[in-house]
PDB file of C-alpha atoms in Angstrom:
ATOM      1  CA  MET A   1     -16.633   5.959 -13.120  1.00  0.00           C
ATOM      2  CA  LEU A   2     -15.403   9.500 -13.735  1.00  0.00           C
ATOM      3  CA  PHE A   3     -11.817  10.680 -13.491  1.00  0.00           C
ATOM      4  CA  LYS A   4     -11.069  14.239 -12.402  1.00  0.00           C
ATOM      5  CA  ASN A   5      -7.805  16.033 -11.781  1.00  0.00           C
ATOM      6  CA  HIS A   6      -7.854  18.531  -8.937  1.00  0.00           C
ATOM      7  CA  GLY A   7      -8.355  21.979 -10.435  1.00  0.00           C
ATOM      8  CA  ASP A   8      -9.202  20.562 -13.868  1.00  0.00           C
ATOM      9  CA  GLU A   9     -12.816  20.586 -15.006  1.00  0.00           C
ATOM     10  CA  SER A  10     -12.277  18.156 -17.880  1.00  0.00           C
ATOM     11  CA  ASP A  11     -13.538  14.611 -17.288  1.00  0.00           C
ATOM     12  CA  ASN A  12     -12.489  11.308 -18.761  1.00  0.00           C
ATOM     13  CA  PRO A  13     -15.638   9.135 -18.546  1.00  0.00           C
ATOM     14  CA  THR A  14     -13.741   5.887 -19.115  1.00  0.00           C
ATOM     15  CA  PRO A  15     -10.456   6.113 -17.208  1.00  0.00           C
ATOM     16  CA  LYS A  16      -7.981   3.282 -17.458  1.00  0.00           C
ATOM     17  CA  LEU A  17      -5.591   2.034 -14.830  1.00  0.00           C
ATOM     18  CA  ASN A  18      -2.645   3.879 -16.352  1.00  0.00           C
ATOM     19  CA  ASP A  19      -4.630   7.134 -16.274  1.00  0.00           C
ATOM     20  CA  ILE A  20      -5.107   6.885 -12.527  1.00  0.00           C
ATOM     21  CA  LEU A  21      -2.125   5.125 -10.991  1.00  0.00           C
ATOM     22  CA  SER A  22       1.554   6.029 -10.841  1.00  0.00           C
ATOM     23  CA  GLN A  23       4.397   3.521 -11.145  1.00  0.00           C
ATOM     24  CA  THR A  24       6.884   5.884  -9.522  1.00  0.00           C
ATOM     25  CA  GLN A  25       4.858   6.833  -6.440  1.00  0.00           C
ATOM     26  CA  ILE A  26       2.803   5.170  -3.752  1.00  0.00           C
ATOM     27  CA  ASN A  27      -0.823   5.465  -4.846  1.00  0.00           C
ATOM     28  CA  SER A  28      -2.702   6.469  -1.692  1.00  0.00           C
ATOM     29  CA  VAL A  29      -6.449   6.007  -2.183  1.00  0.00           C
ATOM     30  CA  LEU A  30      -8.607   7.945   0.294  1.00  0.00           C
ATOM     31  CA  TYR A  31     -12.289   7.225   0.819  1.00  0.00           C
ATOM     32  CA  SER A  32     -15.115   7.758   3.291  1.00  0.00           C
ATOM     33  CA  ASP A  33     -17.528   5.146   1.888  1.00  0.00           C
ATOM     34  CA  PRO A  34     -16.198   1.547   1.961  1.00  0.00           C
ATOM     35  CA  PHE A  35     -18.602   0.483  -0.790  1.00  0.00           C
ATOM     36  CA  VAL A  36     -17.271   3.176  -3.130  1.00  0.00           C
ATOM     37  CA  LYS A  37     -13.769   1.905  -2.402  1.00  0.00           C
ATOM     38  CA  ALA A  38     -14.833  -1.672  -3.180  1.00  0.00           C
ATOM     39  CA  GLY A  39     -16.231  -0.523  -6.533  1.00  0.00           C
ATOM     40  CA  PHE A  40     -12.991   1.264  -7.408  1.00  0.00           C
ATOM     41  CA  ILE A  41     -10.872  -1.755  -6.440  1.00  0.00           C
ATOM     42  CA  SER A  42     -13.111  -4.042  -8.496  1.00  0.00           C
ATOM     43  CA  LYS A  43     -12.537  -1.881 -11.579  1.00  0.00           C
ATOM     44  CA  LEU A  44      -8.816  -1.662 -10.856  1.00  0.00           C
ATOM     45  CA  VAL A  45      -8.469  -5.454 -10.637  1.00  0.00           C
ATOM     46  CA  SER A  46     -10.540  -6.096 -13.770  1.00  0.00           C
ATOM     47  CA  GLU A  47      -8.448  -3.671 -15.848  1.00  0.00           C
ATOM     48  CA  ALA A  48      -5.017  -4.542 -14.431  1.00  0.00           C
ATOM     49  CA  LYS A  49      -2.582  -5.904 -17.004  1.00  0.00           C
ATOM     50  CA  THR A  50      -0.442  -7.413 -14.258  1.00  0.00           C
ATOM     51  CA  SER A  51      -1.041  -9.931 -11.518  1.00  0.00           C
ATOM     52  CA  VAL A  52      -2.752  -8.321  -8.520  1.00  0.00           C
ATOM     53  CA  LEU A  53      -1.550  -9.200  -5.017  1.00  0.00           C
ATOM     54  CA  TYR A  54      -4.402  -8.076  -2.789  1.00  0.00           C
ATOM     55  CA  LEU A  55      -3.850  -7.849   0.976  1.00  0.00           C
ATOM     56  CA  ASP A  56      -7.411  -7.548   2.296  1.00  0.00           C
ATOM     57  CA  LEU A  57      -7.263  -6.427   5.914  1.00  0.00           C
ATOM     58  CA  ASP A  58     -10.857  -5.140   5.951  1.00  0.00           C
ATOM     59  CA  LEU A  59     -12.376  -8.295   4.375  1.00  0.00           C
ATOM     60  CA  LEU A  60     -15.024  -6.306   2.468  1.00  0.00           C
ATOM     61  CA  TYR A  61     -13.760  -6.911  -1.062  1.00  0.00           C
ATOM     62  CA  SER A  62     -12.882 -10.554  -0.408  1.00  0.00           C
ATOM     63  CA  GLY A  63     -16.357 -11.042   1.054  1.00  0.00           C
ATOM     64  CA  TYR A  64     -17.869  -9.860  -2.218  1.00  0.00           C
ATOM     65  CA  VAL A  65     -15.594 -12.186  -4.196  1.00  0.00           C
ATOM     66  CA  VAL A  66     -16.284 -15.233  -2.016  1.00  0.00           C
ATOM     67  CA  SER A  67     -20.043 -14.602  -2.161  1.00  0.00           C
ATOM     68  CA  GLY A  68     -19.936 -14.228  -5.946  1.00  0.00           C
ATOM     69  CA  MET A  69     -21.203 -10.621  -5.913  1.00  0.00           C
ATOM     70  CA  ILE A  70     -17.927  -9.582  -7.583  1.00  0.00           C
ATOM     71  CA  PRO A  71     -16.530 -11.984 -10.217  1.00  0.00           C
ATOM     72  CA  ALA A  72     -13.201 -13.592  -9.319  1.00  0.00           C
ATOM     73  CA  GLN A  73     -10.415 -12.563 -11.702  1.00  0.00           C
ATOM     74  CA  ASP A  74      -7.726 -14.939 -12.953  1.00  0.00           C
ATOM     75  CA  ASN A  75      -5.012 -12.354 -12.260  1.00  0.00           C
ATOM     76  CA  LEU A  76      -6.026 -11.901  -8.600  1.00  0.00           C
ATOM     77  CA  THR A  77      -4.283 -13.458  -5.603  1.00  0.00           C
ATOM     78  CA  LEU A  78      -6.339 -12.658  -2.521  1.00  0.00           C
ATOM     79  CA  TYR A  79      -4.774 -12.659   0.942  1.00  0.00           C
ATOM     80  CA  ARG A  80      -6.853 -12.506   4.133  1.00  0.00           C
ATOM     81  CA  PRO A  81      -4.287 -12.326   6.939  1.00  0.00           C
ATOM     82  CA  SER A  82      -4.543 -12.817  10.678  1.00  0.00           C
ATOM     83  CA  GLU A  83      -2.112 -11.685  13.368  1.00  0.00           C
ATOM     84  CA  ASP A  84      -0.470 -15.109  13.087  1.00  0.00           C
ATOM     85  CA  THR A  85      -0.095 -15.121   9.289  1.00  0.00           C
ATOM     86  CA  ILE A  86       0.582 -11.461   8.420  1.00  0.00           C
ATOM     87  CA  GLY A  87       4.378 -11.898   8.469  1.00  0.00           C
ATOM     88  CA  GLU A  88       4.331 -14.964   6.231  1.00  0.00           C
ATOM     89  CA  ILE A  89       1.932 -13.293   3.792  1.00  0.00           C
ATOM     90  CA  LEU A  90       4.019 -10.122   3.575  1.00  0.00           C
ATOM     91  CA  THR A  91       7.060 -12.281   2.830  1.00  0.00           C
ATOM     92  CA  GLU A  92       5.229 -13.975  -0.048  1.00  0.00           C
ATOM     93  CA  ILE A  93       4.087 -10.631  -1.459  1.00  0.00           C
ATOM     94  CA  LEU A  94       7.637  -9.240  -1.302  1.00  0.00           C
ATOM     95  CA  VAL A  95       9.067 -12.273  -3.081  1.00  0.00           C
ATOM     96  CA  LYS A  96       6.496 -12.138  -5.888  1.00  0.00           C
ATOM     97  CA  ALA A  97       6.853  -8.376  -6.296  1.00  0.00           C
ATOM     98  CA  SER A  98      10.638  -8.728  -6.564  1.00  0.00           C
ATOM     99  CA  THR A  99      10.548 -11.181  -9.466  1.00  0.00           C
ATOM    100  CA  SER A 100       7.876  -9.746 -11.780  1.00  0.00           C
ATOM    101  CA  GLN A 101       5.786  -6.664 -12.433  1.00  0.00           C
ATOM    102  CA  VAL A 102       2.664  -6.787 -10.271  1.00  0.00           C
ATOM    103  CA  THR A 103       0.061  -4.556  -8.672  1.00  0.00           C
ATOM    104  CA  VAL A 104       0.180  -4.678  -4.871  1.00  0.00           C
ATOM    105  CA  VAL A 105      -2.980  -3.533  -3.080  1.00  0.00           C
ATOM    106  CA  ILE A 106      -2.979  -2.973   0.685  1.00  0.00           C
ATOM    107  CA  ASP A 107      -6.557  -2.530   1.865  1.00  0.00           C
ATOM    108  CA  SER A 108      -6.356  -0.747   4.183  1.00  0.00           C
ATOM    109  CA  ILE A 109      -3.898   1.224   6.326  1.00  0.00           C
ATOM    110  CA  ASN A 110      -6.630   1.334   8.982  1.00  0.00           C
ATOM    111  CA  GLY A 111      -6.725  -2.465   8.989  1.00  0.00           C
ATOM    112  CA  LEU A 112      -2.936  -2.724   9.142  1.00  0.00           C
ATOM    113  CA  PHE A 113      -2.858  -0.434  12.191  1.00  0.00           C
ATOM    114  CA  ASN A 114      -5.565  -2.544  13.833  1.00  0.00           C
ATOM    115  CA  MET A 115      -3.775  -5.827  13.119  1.00  0.00           C
ATOM    116  CA  LEU A 116      -0.471  -4.534  14.502  1.00  0.00           C
ATOM    117  CA  HIS A 117      -1.985  -2.572  17.395  1.00  0.00           C
ATOM    118  CA  HIS A 118      -0.126  -4.704  19.945  1.00  0.00           C
ATOM    119  CA  LYS A 119       3.257  -3.601  18.611  1.00  0.00           C
ATOM    120  CA  LYS A 120       5.230  -0.881  20.332  1.00  0.00           C
ATOM    121  CA  ASP A 121       5.566   2.176  18.065  1.00  0.00           C
ATOM    122  CA  VAL A 122       2.976   0.746  15.689  1.00  0.00           C
ATOM    123  CA  GLY A 123       3.239   3.833  13.471  1.00  0.00           C
ATOM    124  CA  LYS A 124       6.928   3.163  12.850  1.00  0.00           C
ATOM    125  CA  VAL A 125       6.223  -0.511  12.131  1.00  0.00           C
ATOM    126  CA  VAL A 126       3.477   0.326   9.617  1.00  0.00           C
ATOM    127  CA  ALA A 127       5.687   2.928   7.921  1.00  0.00           C
ATOM    128  CA  SER A 128       8.543   0.420   7.703  1.00  0.00           C
ATOM    129  CA  VAL A 129       6.283  -2.204   6.118  1.00  0.00           C
ATOM    130  CA  ILE A 130       5.091   0.262   3.496  1.00  0.00           C
ATOM    131  CA  VAL A 131       8.612   1.470   2.736  1.00  0.00           C
ATOM    132  CA  LEU A 132       9.868  -2.089   2.311  1.00  0.00           C
ATOM    133  CA  ILE A 133       7.071  -2.970  -0.115  1.00  0.00           C
ATOM    134  CA  ALA A 134       7.574   0.305  -1.992  1.00  0.00           C
ATOM    135  CA  SER A 135      11.298  -0.369  -2.370  1.00  0.00           C
ATOM    136  CA  ILE A 136      10.670  -3.797  -3.877  1.00  0.00           C
ATOM    137  CA  THR A 137       7.952  -2.604  -6.272  1.00  0.00           C
ATOM    138  CA  ARG A 138      10.320   0.070  -7.554  1.00  0.00           C
ATOM    139  CA  LEU A 139      12.742  -2.658  -8.635  1.00  0.00           C
ATOM    140  CA  THR A 140      10.198  -4.230 -10.988  1.00  0.00           C
ATOM    141  CA  LYS A 141       8.302  -1.054 -11.936  1.00  0.00           C
ATOM    142  CA  SER A 142       5.239  -2.426 -10.202  1.00  0.00           C
ATOM    143  CA  TYR A 143       2.249  -0.528  -8.843  1.00  0.00           C
ATOM    144  CA  ILE A 144       1.548  -0.132  -5.136  1.00  0.00           C
ATOM    145  CA  VAL A 145      -1.939   0.955  -4.060  1.00  0.00           C
ATOM    146  CA  ILE A 146      -2.735   1.665  -0.411  1.00  0.00           C
ATOM    147  CA  SER A 147      -6.280   2.510   0.647  1.00  0.00           C
ATOM    148  CA  SER A 148      -7.211   4.536   3.718  1.00  0.00           C
ATOM    149  CA  MET A 149     -10.562   5.448   5.209  1.00  0.00           C
ATOM    150  CA  ALA A 150      -9.855   9.080   6.021  1.00  0.00           C
ATOM    151  CA  ARG A 151     -11.330  12.501   6.552  1.00  0.00           C
ATOM    152  CA  TYR A 152      -9.855  15.961   6.124  1.00  0.00           C
ATOM    153  CA  LYS A 153      -9.487  18.249   9.147  1.00  0.00           C
ATOM    154  CA  LYS A 154      -8.509  21.852   8.556  1.00  0.00           C
ATOM    155  CA  GLU A 155      -5.996  22.038  11.383  1.00  0.00           C
ATOM    156  CA  GLU A 156      -4.520  18.544  11.044  1.00  0.00           C
ATOM    157  CA  GLY A 157      -4.889  17.617   7.378  1.00  0.00           C
ATOM    158  CA  TRP A 158      -5.871  14.047   6.477  1.00  0.00           C
ATOM    159  CA  VAL A 159      -6.506  11.744   9.448  1.00  0.00           C
ATOM    160  CA  LEU A 160      -7.550   8.117   9.566  1.00  0.00           C
ATOM    161  CA  SER A 161     -11.236   7.551  10.238  1.00  0.00           C
ATOM    162  CA  PRO A 162     -12.682   6.758  12.721  1.00  0.00           C
ATOM    163  CA  THR A 163      -9.581   6.595  14.960  1.00  0.00           C
ATOM    164  CA  GLY A 164      -8.382  10.126  14.197  1.00  0.00           C
ATOM    165  CA  LYS A 165      -4.748   8.989  13.975  1.00  0.00           C
ATOM    166  CA  ARG A 166      -2.493  11.206  11.926  1.00  0.00           C
ATOM    167  CA  PHE A 167      -2.111  10.076   8.362  1.00  0.00           C
ATOM    168  CA  ILE A 168       1.355   9.023   7.185  1.00  0.00           C
ATOM    169  CA  GLU A 169       2.078  11.684   4.596  1.00  0.00           C
ATOM    170  CA  THR A 170       4.996  11.787   2.189  1.00  0.00           C
ATOM    171  CA  LYS A 171       6.041  13.586  -0.962  1.00  0.00           C
ATOM    172  CA  ASN A 172       6.461  10.185  -2.568  1.00  0.00           C
ATOM    173  CA  SER A 173       2.696   9.559  -2.559  1.00  0.00           C
ATOM    174  CA  LYS A 174       0.052  10.342  -5.130  1.00  0.00           C
ATOM    175  CA  LYS A 175      -3.191  11.143  -3.340  1.00  0.00           C
ATOM    176  CA  ILE A 176      -6.414   9.841  -4.944  1.00  0.00           C
ATOM    177  CA  LEU A 177      -9.785  10.739  -3.426  1.00  0.00           C
ATOM    178  CA  LEU A 178     -12.859   8.597  -4.139  1.00  0.00           C
ATOM    179  CA  GLU A 179     -16.318  10.148  -4.036  1.00  0.00           C
ATOM    180  CA  GLN A 180     -19.805   9.018  -4.987  1.00  0.00           C
ATOM    181  CA  GLY A 181     -21.310  11.085  -7.808  1.00  0.00           C
ATOM    182  CA  LYS A 182     -24.610  10.983  -9.660  1.00  0.00           C
ATOM    183  CA  GLU A 183     -23.023   9.117 -12.562  1.00  0.00           C
ATOM    184  CA  GLY A 184     -20.894   6.773 -10.477  1.00  0.00           C
ATOM    185  CA  ILE A 185     -17.587   6.909  -8.667  1.00  0.00           C
ATOM    186  CA  ILE A 186     -15.599  10.122  -9.070  1.00  0.00           C
ATOM    187  CA  VAL A 187     -11.831   9.709  -8.856  1.00  0.00           C
ATOM    188  CA  ASN A 188     -10.098  12.949  -7.895  1.00  0.00           C
ATOM    189  CA  SER A 189      -6.344  13.141  -8.325  1.00  0.00           C
ATOM    190  CA  LEU A 190      -5.267  15.577  -5.612  1.00  0.00           C
ATOM    191  CA  GLY A 191      -1.542  15.607  -6.336  1.00  0.00           C
ATOM    192  CA  ARG A 192       1.122  15.121  -3.719  1.00  0.00           C
ATOM    193  CA  PHE A 193       0.790  15.167   0.036  1.00  0.00           C
ATOM    194  CA  LYS A 194       1.920  18.069   2.129  1.00  0.00           C
ATOM    195  CA  GLN A 195       4.267  16.656   4.708  1.00  0.00           C
ATOM    196  CA  THR A 196       2.922  17.705   8.112  1.00  0.00           C
ATOM    197  CA  SER A 197       3.442  14.915  10.619  1.00  0.00           C
ATOM    198  CA  ALA A 198       6.482  13.557  12.403  1.00  0.00           C
ATOM    199  CA  ALA A 199       5.637  10.125  11.019  1.00  0.00           C
ATOM    200  CA  GLY A 200       5.558  11.680   7.572  1.00  0.00           C
ATOM    201  CA  LYS A 201       9.063  13.105   8.052  1.00  0.00           C
ATOM    202  CA  LEU A 202      10.351   9.694   9.104  1.00  0.00           C
ATOM    203  CA  TYR A 203       8.550   8.101   6.173  1.00  0.00           C
ATOM    204  CA  SER A 204      10.065  10.632   3.761  1.00  0.00           C
ATOM    205  CA  TYR A 205      13.529   9.973   5.183  1.00  0.00           C
ATOM    206  CA  LEU A 206      13.093   6.240   4.704  1.00  0.00           C
ATOM    207  CA  ILE A 207      11.962   6.733   1.111  1.00  0.00           C
ATOM    208  CA  LYS A 208      15.017   8.887   0.364  1.00  0.00           C
ATOM    209  CA  SER A 209      17.202   6.056   1.629  1.00  0.00           C
ATOM    210  CA  LEU A 210      15.657   3.455  -0.678  1.00  0.00           C
ATOM    211  CA  ASP A 211      18.069   3.825  -3.601  1.00  0.00           C
ATOM    212  CA  TYR A 212      20.976   3.037  -1.305  1.00  0.00           C
ATOM    213  CA  VAL A 213      19.094   0.169   0.313  1.00  0.00           C
ATOM    214  CA  ILE A 214      18.100  -1.320  -3.042  1.00  0.00           C
ATOM    215  CA  SER A 215      21.707  -1.260  -4.224  1.00  0.00           C
ATOM    216  CA  LYS A 216      22.698  -3.327  -1.189  1.00  0.00           C
ATOM    217  CA  LEU A 217      19.859  -5.876  -1.175  1.00  0.00           C
ATOM    218  CA  CYS A 218      19.505  -9.272  -2.797  1.00  0.00           C
ATOM    219  CA  PHE A 219      17.382 -12.376  -2.301  1.00  0.00           C
ATOM    220  CA  TYR A 220      18.709 -15.812  -1.472  1.00  0.00           C
ATOM    221  CA  ASN A 221      17.012 -19.021  -0.353  1.00  0.00           C
ATOM    222  CA  ILE A 222      17.710 -21.319   2.579  1.00  0.00           C
ATOM    223  CA  GLY A 223      15.381 -24.277   2.574  1.00  0.00           C
ATOM    224  CA  ASN A 224      11.863 -22.944   2.281  1.00  0.00           C
ATOM    225  CA  LEU A 225      12.774 -19.557   3.735  1.00  0.00           C
ATOM    226  CA  THR A 226      13.350 -16.506   1.584  1.00  0.00           C
ATOM    227  CA  LEU A 227      15.772 -14.110   3.228  1.00  0.00           C
ATOM    228  CA  PHE A 228      17.153 -10.680   2.528  1.00  0.00           C
ATOM    229  CA  GLN A 229      20.832  -9.867   2.626  1.00  0.00           C
ATOM    230  CA  GLY A 230      21.903  -6.281   3.144  1.00  0.00           C
ATOM    231  CA  LYS A 231      24.913  -4.267   4.242  1.00  0.00           C
ATOM    232  CA  CYS A 232      23.822  -0.920   5.608  1.00  0.00           C
ATOM    233  CA  SER A 233      22.833   0.611   8.926  1.00  0.00           C
ATOM    234  CA  PHE A 234      19.488   1.721   7.488  1.00  0.00           C
ATOM    235  CA  PHE A 235      18.561  -1.882   6.735  1.00  0.00           C
ATOM    236  CA  LYS A 236      19.568  -2.809  10.284  1.00  0.00           C
ATOM    237  CA  PHE A 237      17.422   0.025  11.649  1.00  0.00           C
ATOM    238  CA  LEU A 238      14.462  -1.082   9.558  1.00  0.00           C
ATOM    239  CA  TYR A 239      14.520  -4.435  11.283  1.00  0.00           C
ATOM    240  CA  HIS A 240      14.950  -2.958  14.758  1.00  0.00           C
ATOM    241  CA  GLY A 241      18.399  -4.305  15.501  1.00  0.00           C
ATOM    242  CA  ALA A 242      18.430  -7.482  13.416  1.00  0.00           C
ATOM    243  CA  PRO A 243      21.884  -8.466  12.060  1.00  0.00           C
ATOM    244  CA  SER A 244      22.556  -6.322   9.005  1.00  0.00           C
ATOM    245  CA  LYS A 245      23.850  -9.221   6.880  1.00  0.00           C
ATOM    246  CA  LYS A 246      20.902 -11.516   7.404  1.00  0.00           C
ATOM    247  CA  ALA A 247      17.441 -10.257   8.335  1.00  0.00           C
ATOM    248  CA  GLN A 248      14.423 -12.439   7.780  1.00  0.00           C
ATOM    249  CA  VAL A 249      11.156 -10.892   6.651  1.00  0.00           C
ATOM    250  CA  SER A 250       8.873 -12.911   8.860  1.00  0.00           C
ATOM    251  CA  ALA A 251       6.392 -12.769  11.701  1.00  0.00           C
ATOM    252  CA  SER A 252       9.301 -12.059  14.041  1.00  0.00           C
ATOM    253  CA  PHE A 253       9.696  -8.663  12.349  1.00  0.00           C
ATOM    254  CA  LEU A 254       6.040  -7.868  12.995  1.00  0.00           C
TER     255      LEU A 254
END
């Protein structure tokens, strides 16, 4: 695997996780070849010094692990959600990410859109999910990696492939492009997104509100349920009208 910075001809033939990923930004991994993405994720998991919480919505990587083609790692917790379990799984990921430093992998945005396609304003729901996870990972200085099968269009910028939906772009993301080279996978760090879409503007606004949200959030337990407690209108908005003092992260949110 090669590591290249956009506009920099120097290569690091043996990049490490810390060379590629940012702890202060959402690491947005773009790819056109799913098998190249699977190779990158495999290397990421094997080199991670933290526990890896892997939400596999495309089922490619988990298929390799289950079949034995990719060795299972002791630090890996693999989630393969359905429409019925996605809320419960997201709750578990949020709880774990709030109590220790982890690496959260969402693979992929395309799969998340597909799983939540029945929701009204699915773009807003997906953006809210990402913002919530990003806010929690910031608390514990964890990594968040989100993969997207995408292509670049001159007039529109990055769009999801093959649906053509506008990509959720934000200044708070580090864009990483995966390509297949003669010597292996080339990892291009393309810098920050240019904010072009309405969804991106909403996403950026939500990110800017995170510091205030974080200062007002805490976890508490009731029975086997883990709930959030918050005191701000933004938190209420995030949950689409749920009571601001008690909003459960559950399937009802999704």
